[in-house]
């Protein structure tokens, strides 16, 4: 059949063949300079049967997982029955106790500033910061001494340098 006898233009045939190739409804091969297109009706049926089998396998796997999950749920529920209806009351009591615990912890946080352990921890932190400050102060004195003795820099210039770095005047 020629495209003209079917009432189609040649560009339409190329577009239709491309669509059929994209949908895997037609196969293509190049023989010499010619492109040959073909389709076997049984091939489409075989693809559909393979896809149906794949879906059936997935369904069977999903049903197996569902059965396992239901069995695990039933196993987990064993011993959790509530014959006397006390579970709801126990859950309410648990919530009330959790609320009370939160209230007590909030009240405890208010008094934390007077806690001896907290005060000791703050005192220890202050001592550490003081030691760090003294170490830096010693380093500044050593730097000033080194600049004056080894590099023959005027002490007033070093003081001006420290002052320009926003260091207190009484440090080095």
Short mmCIF file of N, CA and C in Angstrom, two decimals:
data_model
loop_
_atom_site.label_atom_id
_atom_site.label_comp_id
_atom_site.label_asym_id
_atom_site.label_seq_id
_atom_site.Cartn_x
_atom_site.Cartn_y
_atom_site.Cartn_z
N UNK A 1 0.83 -1.17 0.00
CA UNK A 1 0.00 0.00 0.00
C UNK A 1 0.88 1.24 0.00
N UNK A 2 0.49 2.19 -0.76
CA UNK A 2 1.21 3.45 -0.75
C UNK A 2 0.44 4.43 0.12
N UNK A 3 1.15 5.40 0.69
CA UNK A 3 0.47 6.37 1.55
C UNK A 3 -0.62 7.14 0.81
N UNK A 4 -0.38 7.43 -0.44
CA UNK A 4 -1.36 8.20 -1.21
C UNK A 4 -2.67 7.42 -1.41
N UNK A 5 -2.57 6.11 -1.62
CA UNK A 5 -3.80 5.33 -1.84
C UNK A 5 -4.62 5.19 -0.56
N UNK A 6 -3.97 5.33 0.61
CA UNK A 6 -4.68 5.26 1.88
C UNK A 6 -5.19 6.63 2.31
N UNK A 7 -4.89 7.67 1.55
CA UNK A 7 -5.35 9.00 1.87
C UNK A 7 -4.49 9.70 2.90
N UNK A 8 -3.22 9.30 3.00
CA UNK A 8 -2.32 9.90 3.98
C UNK A 8 -1.15 10.57 3.27
N UNK A 9 -0.62 11.58 3.87
CA UNK A 9 0.61 12.20 3.37
C UNK A 9 1.78 11.44 3.95
N UNK A 10 2.94 11.58 3.31
CA UNK A 10 4.12 10.83 3.74
C UNK A 10 4.57 11.22 5.15
N UNK A 11 4.45 12.50 5.53
CA UNK A 11 4.82 12.94 6.88
C UNK A 11 3.90 12.32 7.92
N UNK A 12 2.64 12.15 7.57
CA UNK A 12 1.71 11.53 8.50
C UNK A 12 2.09 10.08 8.75
N UNK A 13 2.57 9.40 7.74
CA UNK A 13 2.97 8.00 7.89
C UNK A 13 4.16 7.92 8.86
N UNK A 14 5.13 8.83 8.71
CA UNK A 14 6.28 8.84 9.61
C UNK A 14 5.84 9.09 11.05
N UNK A 15 4.93 10.05 11.23
CA UNK A 15 4.45 10.36 12.58
C UNK A 15 3.70 9.18 13.18
N UNK A 16 2.86 8.54 12.37
CA UNK A 16 2.09 7.40 12.88
C UNK A 16 3.03 6.25 13.23
N UNK A 17 4.02 5.99 12.38
CA UNK A 17 5.00 4.93 12.68
C UNK A 17 5.76 5.24 13.96
N UNK A 18 6.14 6.52 14.14
CA UNK A 18 6.85 6.91 15.37
C UNK A 18 5.98 6.67 16.60
N UNK A 19 4.70 7.03 16.52
CA UNK A 19 3.80 6.80 17.65
C UNK A 19 3.65 5.31 17.94
N UNK A 20 3.50 4.51 16.90
CA UNK A 20 3.36 3.07 17.09
C UNK A 20 4.63 2.45 17.67
N UNK A 21 5.79 2.97 17.24
CA UNK A 21 7.07 2.48 17.80
C UNK A 21 7.18 2.86 19.27
N UNK A 22 6.78 4.09 19.62
CA UNK A 22 6.85 4.54 21.01
C UNK A 22 5.94 3.72 21.91
N UNK A 23 4.81 3.27 21.38
CA UNK A 23 3.87 2.47 22.16
C UNK A 23 4.19 0.98 22.11
N UNK A 24 5.30 0.61 21.45
CA UNK A 24 5.72 -0.79 21.29
C UNK A 24 4.65 -1.63 20.62
N UNK A 25 3.91 -1.03 19.69
CA UNK A 25 2.92 -1.78 18.93
C UNK A 25 3.49 -2.25 17.60
N UNK A 26 4.59 -1.64 17.18
CA UNK A 26 5.24 -1.98 15.91
C UNK A 26 6.73 -2.11 16.18
N UNK A 27 7.40 -3.02 15.47
CA UNK A 27 8.85 -3.17 15.55
C UNK A 27 9.47 -2.62 14.29
N UNK A 28 10.75 -2.24 14.37
CA UNK A 28 11.42 -1.63 13.22
C UNK A 28 12.79 -2.26 13.06
N UNK A 29 13.20 -2.41 11.82
CA UNK A 29 14.53 -2.88 11.49
C UNK A 29 14.98 -2.16 10.23
N UNK A 30 16.29 -1.99 10.11
CA UNK A 30 16.83 -1.36 8.91
C UNK A 30 17.50 -2.45 8.09
N UNK A 31 17.00 -2.61 6.88
CA UNK A 31 17.56 -3.61 5.97
C UNK A 31 18.08 -2.83 4.77
N UNK A 32 19.38 -2.80 4.66
CA UNK A 32 20.00 -2.00 3.61
C UNK A 32 19.73 -0.54 3.87
N UNK A 33 19.07 0.12 2.92
CA UNK A 33 18.72 1.52 3.09
C UNK A 33 17.28 1.69 3.52
N UNK A 34 16.53 0.63 3.55
CA UNK A 34 15.10 0.72 3.83
C UNK A 34 14.83 0.42 5.31
N UNK A 35 13.88 1.12 5.86
CA UNK A 35 13.39 0.83 7.21
C UNK A 35 12.15 -0.02 7.06
N UNK A 36 12.15 -1.17 7.74
CA UNK A 36 11.03 -2.10 7.63
C UNK A 36 10.31 -2.12 8.97
N UNK A 37 8.98 -1.97 8.93
CA UNK A 37 8.15 -1.98 10.13
C UNK A 37 7.26 -3.21 10.06
N UNK A 38 7.08 -3.87 11.22
CA UNK A 38 6.19 -5.03 11.27
C UNK A 38 5.57 -5.16 12.64
N UNK A 39 4.51 -5.94 12.66
CA UNK A 39 3.82 -6.21 13.92
C UNK A 39 3.19 -7.58 13.83
N UNK A 40 3.43 -8.39 14.83
CA UNK A 40 2.82 -9.71 14.89
C UNK A 40 1.72 -9.66 15.95
N UNK A 41 0.50 -10.03 15.58
CA UNK A 41 -0.59 -9.97 16.57
C UNK A 41 -0.30 -10.83 17.81
N UNK A 42 0.34 -11.96 17.64
CA UNK A 42 0.64 -12.85 18.77
C UNK A 42 1.66 -12.20 19.71
N UNK A 43 2.53 -11.35 19.17
CA UNK A 43 3.55 -10.68 19.99
C UNK A 43 2.88 -9.76 21.02
N UNK A 44 1.88 -9.02 20.58
CA UNK A 44 1.16 -8.13 21.51
C UNK A 44 0.45 -8.94 22.58
N UNK A 45 -0.14 -10.05 22.20
CA UNK A 45 -0.80 -10.92 23.18
C UNK A 45 0.19 -11.49 24.18
N UNK A 46 1.38 -11.87 23.69
CA UNK A 46 2.40 -12.42 24.58
C UNK A 46 2.86 -11.36 25.58
N UNK A 47 3.01 -10.09 25.11
CA UNK A 47 3.40 -9.01 26.02
C UNK A 47 2.33 -8.80 27.10
N UNK A 48 1.07 -8.82 26.68
CA UNK A 48 -0.02 -8.64 27.64
C UNK A 48 -0.08 -9.78 28.64
N UNK A 49 0.12 -11.02 28.15
CA UNK A 49 0.11 -12.16 29.08
C UNK A 49 1.28 -12.07 30.07
N UNK A 50 2.47 -11.66 29.61
CA UNK A 50 3.62 -11.52 30.50
C UNK A 50 3.36 -10.43 31.54
N UNK A 51 2.77 -9.31 31.12
CA UNK A 51 2.46 -8.24 32.06
C UNK A 51 1.40 -8.69 33.06
N UNK A 52 0.40 -9.43 32.58
CA UNK A 52 -0.64 -9.94 33.49
C UNK A 52 -0.03 -10.90 34.51
N UNK A 53 0.90 -11.74 34.06
CA UNK A 53 1.55 -12.68 34.98
C UNK A 53 2.38 -11.93 36.01
N UNK A 54 3.07 -10.87 35.57
CA UNK A 54 3.86 -10.05 36.50
C UNK A 54 2.96 -9.41 37.54
N UNK A 55 1.81 -8.91 37.11
CA UNK A 55 0.88 -8.28 38.04
C UNK A 55 0.31 -9.31 39.01
N UNK A 56 0.01 -10.51 38.49
CA UNK A 56 -0.49 -11.58 39.38
C UNK A 56 0.55 -11.94 40.44
N UNK A 57 1.83 -12.00 40.02
CA UNK A 57 2.90 -12.30 40.97
C UNK A 57 3.00 -11.21 42.03
N UNK A 58 2.93 -9.95 41.61
CA UNK A 58 2.98 -8.85 42.56
C UNK A 58 1.79 -8.90 43.51
N UNK A 59 0.61 -9.25 42.98
CA UNK A 59 -0.58 -9.35 43.82
C UNK A 59 -0.42 -10.46 44.85
N UNK A 60 0.13 -11.60 44.41
CA UNK A 60 0.34 -12.71 45.34
C UNK A 60 1.34 -12.32 46.43
N UNK A 61 2.41 -11.61 46.05
CA UNK A 61 3.38 -11.13 47.04
C UNK A 61 2.74 -10.17 48.03
N UNK A 62 1.93 -9.26 47.52
CA UNK A 62 1.26 -8.29 48.39
C UNK A 62 0.28 -8.99 49.33
N UNK A 63 -0.44 -9.98 48.82
CA UNK A 63 -1.37 -10.73 49.67
C UNK A 63 -0.62 -11.51 50.74
N UNK A 64 0.56 -12.05 50.39
CA UNK A 64 1.38 -12.75 51.37
C UNK A 64 1.86 -11.81 52.46
N UNK A 65 2.32 -10.62 52.07
CA UNK A 65 2.75 -9.64 53.06
C UNK A 65 1.59 -9.19 53.93
N UNK A 66 0.40 -9.06 53.33
CA UNK A 66 -0.78 -8.67 54.09
C UNK A 66 -1.13 -9.74 55.11
N UNK A 67 -1.06 -11.00 54.69
CA UNK A 67 -1.37 -12.10 55.61
C UNK A 67 -0.36 -12.12 56.76
N UNK A 68 0.93 -11.90 56.45
CA UNK A 68 1.95 -11.87 57.51
C UNK A 68 1.70 -10.72 58.47
N UNK A 69 1.33 -9.55 57.92
CA UNK A 69 1.07 -8.39 58.77
C UNK A 69 -0.14 -8.64 59.66
N UNK A 70 -1.18 -9.26 59.11
CA UNK A 70 -2.36 -9.56 59.92
C UNK A 70 -2.03 -10.58 61.02
N UNK A 71 -1.18 -11.57 60.69
CA UNK A 71 -0.78 -12.55 61.69
C UNK A 71 0.05 -11.88 62.79
N UNK A 72 0.94 -10.98 62.39
CA UNK A 72 1.77 -10.27 63.38
C UNK A 72 0.89 -9.38 64.25
N UNK A 73 -0.12 -8.76 63.65
CA UNK A 73 -1.03 -7.93 64.44
C UNK A 73 -1.80 -8.78 65.45
N UNK A 74 -2.30 -9.93 64.98
CA UNK A 74 -3.04 -10.82 65.89
C UNK A 74 -2.13 -11.30 67.01
N UNK A 75 -0.88 -11.62 66.68
CA UNK A 75 0.07 -12.08 67.69
C UNK A 75 0.37 -10.96 68.70
N UNK A 76 0.49 -9.72 68.19
CA UNK A 76 0.78 -8.59 69.07
C UNK A 76 -0.40 -8.28 69.99
N UNK A 77 -1.61 -8.55 69.53
CA UNK A 77 -2.79 -8.26 70.33
C UNK A 77 -3.05 -9.31 71.42
N UNK A 78 -2.37 -10.46 71.32
CA UNK A 78 -2.54 -11.49 72.34
C UNK A 78 -2.00 -10.95 73.66
N UNK A 79 -2.77 -11.01 74.68
CA UNK A 79 -2.38 -10.52 75.99
C UNK A 79 -2.70 -9.04 76.18
N UNK A 80 -3.22 -8.41 75.16
CA UNK A 80 -3.57 -7.00 75.27
C UNK A 80 -5.09 -6.82 75.27
N UNK A 81 -5.79 -7.91 75.42
CA UNK A 81 -7.23 -7.82 75.45
C UNK A 81 -7.65 -6.98 76.66
N UNK A 82 -8.80 -6.40 76.57
CA UNK A 82 -9.30 -5.53 77.63
C UNK A 82 -10.69 -6.03 78.04
N UNK A 83 -10.73 -7.17 78.75
CA UNK A 83 -12.05 -7.75 79.06
C UNK A 83 -12.85 -6.91 80.05
N UNK A 84 -12.19 -6.24 80.97
CA UNK A 84 -12.93 -5.48 81.97
C UNK A 84 -13.03 -3.99 81.62
N UNK A 85 -12.46 -3.57 80.49
CA UNK A 85 -12.58 -2.18 80.05
C UNK A 85 -11.70 -1.22 80.83
N UNK A 86 -10.67 -1.71 81.50
CA UNK A 86 -9.83 -0.83 82.31
C UNK A 86 -8.72 -0.15 81.50
N UNK A 87 -8.52 -0.57 80.26
CA UNK A 87 -7.45 0.01 79.45
C UNK A 87 -7.68 1.51 79.25
N UNK A 88 -8.87 1.91 78.94
CA UNK A 88 -9.16 3.34 78.73
C UNK A 88 -8.89 4.13 80.01
N UNK A 89 -9.29 3.57 81.15
CA UNK A 89 -9.06 4.27 82.42
C UNK A 89 -7.56 4.37 82.70
N UNK A 90 -6.82 3.31 82.39
CA UNK A 90 -5.37 3.33 82.60
C UNK A 90 -4.70 4.34 81.68
N UNK A 91 -5.19 4.46 80.46
CA UNK A 91 -4.61 5.44 79.55
C UNK A 91 -4.89 6.87 80.04
N UNK A 92 -6.09 7.11 80.56
CA UNK A 92 -6.39 8.43 81.13
C UNK A 92 -5.49 8.72 82.32
N UNK A 93 -5.28 7.71 83.16
CA UNK A 93 -4.40 7.88 84.33
C UNK A 93 -2.96 8.17 83.89
N UNK A 94 -2.51 7.46 82.85
CA UNK A 94 -1.16 7.68 82.33
C UNK A 94 -1.01 9.11 81.82
N UNK A 95 -2.01 9.60 81.11
CA UNK A 95 -1.96 10.97 80.60
C UNK A 95 -1.94 11.97 81.76
N UNK A 96 -2.75 11.72 82.78
CA UNK A 96 -2.78 12.61 83.94
C UNK A 96 -1.43 12.62 84.64
N UNK A 97 -0.81 11.46 84.78
CA UNK A 97 0.51 11.39 85.41
C UNK A 97 1.58 12.09 84.57
N UNK A 98 1.48 11.96 83.25
CA UNK A 98 2.45 12.64 82.38
C UNK A 98 2.28 14.15 82.50
N UNK A 99 1.04 14.62 82.58
CA UNK A 99 0.80 16.06 82.76
C UNK A 99 1.35 16.54 84.10
N UNK A 100 1.16 15.74 85.13
CA UNK A 100 1.65 16.11 86.47
C UNK A 100 3.18 16.15 86.48
N UNK A 101 3.80 15.19 85.80
CA UNK A 101 5.27 15.17 85.72
C UNK A 101 5.78 16.43 85.02
N UNK A 102 5.12 16.83 83.94
CA UNK A 102 5.53 18.03 83.23
C UNK A 102 5.39 19.27 84.12
N UNK A 103 4.31 19.32 84.92
CA UNK A 103 4.10 20.46 85.82
C UNK A 103 5.18 20.49 86.90
N UNK A 104 5.52 19.33 87.46
CA UNK A 104 6.55 19.26 88.50
C UNK A 104 7.91 19.65 87.93
N UNK A 105 8.20 19.20 86.71
CA UNK A 105 9.49 19.56 86.09
C UNK A 105 9.55 21.06 85.81
N UNK A 106 8.42 21.66 85.43
CA UNK A 106 8.39 23.10 85.20
C UNK A 106 8.63 23.85 86.51
N UNK A 107 8.04 23.38 87.60
CA UNK A 107 8.24 24.02 88.90
C UNK A 107 9.68 23.85 89.36
N UNK A 108 10.25 22.67 89.10
CA UNK A 108 11.64 22.41 89.45
C UNK A 108 12.57 23.34 88.67
N UNK A 109 12.24 23.63 87.44
CA UNK A 109 13.07 24.52 86.63
C UNK A 109 13.08 25.92 87.22
N UNK A 110 11.97 26.33 87.87
CA UNK A 110 11.94 27.65 88.49
C UNK A 110 12.95 27.75 89.64
N UNK A 111 13.13 26.66 90.36
CA UNK A 111 14.03 26.66 91.51
C UNK A 111 15.45 26.25 91.16
N UNK A 112 15.70 26.01 89.90
CA UNK A 112 17.01 25.51 89.48
C UNK A 112 18.12 26.52 89.77
N UNK A 113 17.79 27.81 89.73
CA UNK A 113 18.83 28.82 89.96
C UNK A 113 19.34 28.79 91.40
N UNK A 114 18.61 28.20 92.32
CA UNK A 114 19.05 28.11 93.70
C UNK A 114 19.57 26.71 94.05
N UNK A 115 19.65 25.86 93.05
CA UNK A 115 20.12 24.49 93.26
C UNK A 115 21.62 24.51 93.55
N UNK A 116 22.07 23.87 94.65
CA UNK A 116 23.51 23.88 94.98
C UNK A 116 24.36 23.27 93.88
N UNK A 117 23.89 22.22 93.25
CA UNK A 117 24.67 21.60 92.18
C UNK A 117 24.80 22.56 91.00
N UNK A 118 23.72 23.25 90.66
CA UNK A 118 23.75 24.20 89.56
C UNK A 118 24.67 25.37 89.90
N UNK A 119 24.60 25.84 91.14
CA UNK A 119 25.49 26.93 91.56
C UNK A 119 26.95 26.51 91.51
N UNK A 120 27.23 25.28 91.92
CA UNK A 120 28.61 24.78 91.86
C UNK A 120 29.08 24.68 90.42
N UNK A 121 28.18 24.26 89.52
CA UNK A 121 28.54 24.15 88.10
C UNK A 121 28.82 25.54 87.52
N UNK A 122 28.00 26.52 87.87
CA UNK A 122 28.24 27.89 87.42
C UNK A 122 29.56 28.45 87.97
N UNK A 123 29.84 28.15 89.23
CA UNK A 123 31.09 28.60 89.86
C UNK A 123 32.29 28.00 89.14
N UNK A 124 32.19 26.70 88.81
CA UNK A 124 33.28 26.02 88.10
C UNK A 124 33.48 26.66 86.73
N UNK A 125 32.38 26.98 86.04
CA UNK A 125 32.49 27.63 84.72
C UNK A 125 33.13 28.99 84.83
N UNK A 126 32.78 29.75 85.87
CA UNK A 126 33.36 31.07 86.07
C UNK A 126 34.87 30.97 86.32
N UNK A 127 35.28 29.97 87.10
CA UNK A 127 36.72 29.77 87.37
C UNK A 127 37.46 29.43 86.07
N UNK A 128 36.85 28.60 85.23
CA UNK A 128 37.49 28.24 83.97
C UNK A 128 37.65 29.47 83.08
N UNK A 129 36.60 30.30 83.02
CA UNK A 129 36.68 31.51 82.20
C UNK A 129 37.73 32.47 82.74
N UNK A 130 37.83 32.56 84.06
CA UNK A 130 38.84 33.43 84.67
C UNK A 130 40.24 32.94 84.30
N UNK A 131 40.45 31.61 84.33
CA UNK A 131 41.76 31.05 83.98
C UNK A 131 42.08 31.33 82.51
N UNK A 132 41.08 31.22 81.65
CA UNK A 132 41.32 31.53 80.23
C UNK A 132 41.69 33.00 80.06
N UNK A 133 40.98 33.89 80.75
CA UNK A 133 41.27 35.32 80.65
C UNK A 133 42.68 35.63 81.14
N UNK A 134 43.08 35.00 82.25
CA UNK A 134 44.43 35.23 82.78
C UNK A 134 45.49 34.73 81.81
N UNK A 135 45.23 33.61 81.15
CA UNK A 135 46.18 33.06 80.19
C UNK A 135 46.35 34.03 79.02
N UNK A 136 45.25 34.59 78.51
CA UNK A 136 45.34 35.55 77.42
C UNK A 136 46.04 36.83 77.87
N UNK A 137 45.78 37.22 79.09
CA UNK A 137 46.44 38.41 79.63
C UNK A 137 47.95 38.18 79.69
N UNK A 138 48.35 37.00 80.15
CA UNK A 138 49.78 36.66 80.20
C UNK A 138 50.38 36.65 78.78
N UNK A 139 49.60 36.14 77.82
CA UNK A 139 50.08 36.12 76.44
C UNK A 139 50.28 37.54 75.91
N UNK A 140 49.38 38.44 76.27
CA UNK A 140 49.53 39.83 75.83
C UNK A 140 50.76 40.48 76.44
N UNK A 141 51.00 40.22 77.73
CA UNK A 141 52.21 40.75 78.38
C UNK A 141 53.46 40.17 77.71
N UNK A 142 53.43 38.88 77.40
CA UNK A 142 54.59 38.26 76.76
C UNK A 142 54.81 38.84 75.37
N UNK A 143 53.73 39.10 74.64
CA UNK A 143 53.85 39.70 73.32
C UNK A 143 54.45 41.10 73.42
N UNK A 144 53.97 41.88 74.37
CA UNK A 144 54.49 43.24 74.53
C UNK A 144 55.98 43.19 74.90
N UNK A 145 56.33 42.32 75.83
CA UNK A 145 57.73 42.17 76.24
C UNK A 145 58.61 41.76 75.07
N UNK A 146 58.14 40.83 74.25
CA UNK A 146 58.91 40.34 73.10
C UNK A 146 59.10 41.46 72.08
N UNK A 147 58.02 42.21 71.82
CA UNK A 147 58.13 43.31 70.86
C UNK A 147 59.11 44.37 71.33
N UNK A 148 59.08 44.67 72.62
CA UNK A 148 59.96 45.71 73.15
C UNK A 148 61.41 45.23 73.19
N UNK A 149 61.65 44.03 73.70
CA UNK A 149 63.03 43.56 73.89
C UNK A 149 63.66 43.03 72.62
N UNK A 150 62.94 42.24 71.84
CA UNK A 150 63.55 41.59 70.69
C UNK A 150 63.47 42.42 69.40
N UNK A 151 62.39 43.18 69.26
CA UNK A 151 62.20 43.92 68.02
C UNK A 151 62.42 45.43 68.19
N UNK A 152 62.78 45.82 69.40
CA UNK A 152 63.08 47.22 69.70
C UNK A 152 61.93 48.16 69.32
N UNK A 153 60.72 47.77 69.65
CA UNK A 153 59.55 48.60 69.40
C UNK A 153 59.31 49.43 70.64
N UNK A 154 58.95 50.68 70.45
CA UNK A 154 58.68 51.58 71.55
C UNK A 154 57.45 51.08 72.33
N UNK A 155 57.50 51.00 73.66
CA UNK A 155 56.36 50.51 74.45
C UNK A 155 55.09 51.32 74.22
N UNK A 156 55.23 52.61 73.91
CA UNK A 156 54.02 53.41 73.68
C UNK A 156 53.35 53.00 72.37
N UNK A 157 54.15 52.57 71.39
CA UNK A 157 53.56 52.08 70.13
C UNK A 157 52.79 50.78 70.37
N UNK A 158 53.32 49.91 71.20
CA UNK A 158 52.63 48.66 71.52
C UNK A 158 51.33 48.97 72.24
N UNK A 159 51.40 49.95 73.17
CA UNK A 159 50.17 50.34 73.88
C UNK A 159 49.14 50.89 72.91
N UNK A 160 49.60 51.69 71.94
CA UNK A 160 48.68 52.22 70.94
C UNK A 160 48.09 51.09 70.08
N UNK A 161 48.90 50.09 69.76
CA UNK A 161 48.42 48.95 68.99
C UNK A 161 47.33 48.21 69.76
N UNK A 162 47.56 47.98 71.03
CA UNK A 162 46.56 47.30 71.86
C UNK A 162 45.30 48.15 71.99
N UNK A 163 45.50 49.48 72.09
CA UNK A 163 44.35 50.38 72.21
C UNK A 163 43.54 50.36 70.92
N UNK A 164 44.20 50.29 69.77
CA UNK A 164 43.48 50.24 68.47
C UNK A 164 42.74 48.92 68.30
N UNK A 165 43.18 47.89 69.01
CA UNK A 165 42.49 46.59 68.97
C UNK A 165 41.39 46.52 70.01
N UNK A 166 41.03 47.65 70.61
CA UNK A 166 39.96 47.74 71.63
C UNK A 166 40.28 46.93 72.87
N UNK A 167 41.53 46.85 73.25
CA UNK A 167 41.90 46.20 74.50
C UNK A 167 41.90 47.24 75.61
N UNK A 168 41.51 46.89 76.81
CA UNK A 168 41.53 47.86 77.91
C UNK A 168 42.94 48.38 78.14
N UNK A 169 43.03 49.62 78.57
CA UNK A 169 44.33 50.26 78.76
C UNK A 169 45.13 49.65 79.88
N UNK A 170 44.48 49.04 80.85
CA UNK A 170 45.19 48.52 82.01
C UNK A 170 45.66 47.09 81.82
N UNK A 171 45.46 46.48 80.66
CA UNK A 171 45.88 45.08 80.46
C UNK A 171 47.39 44.96 80.40
N UNK A 172 48.02 45.22 79.28
CA UNK A 172 49.47 45.01 79.23
C UNK A 172 50.25 46.24 79.51
#
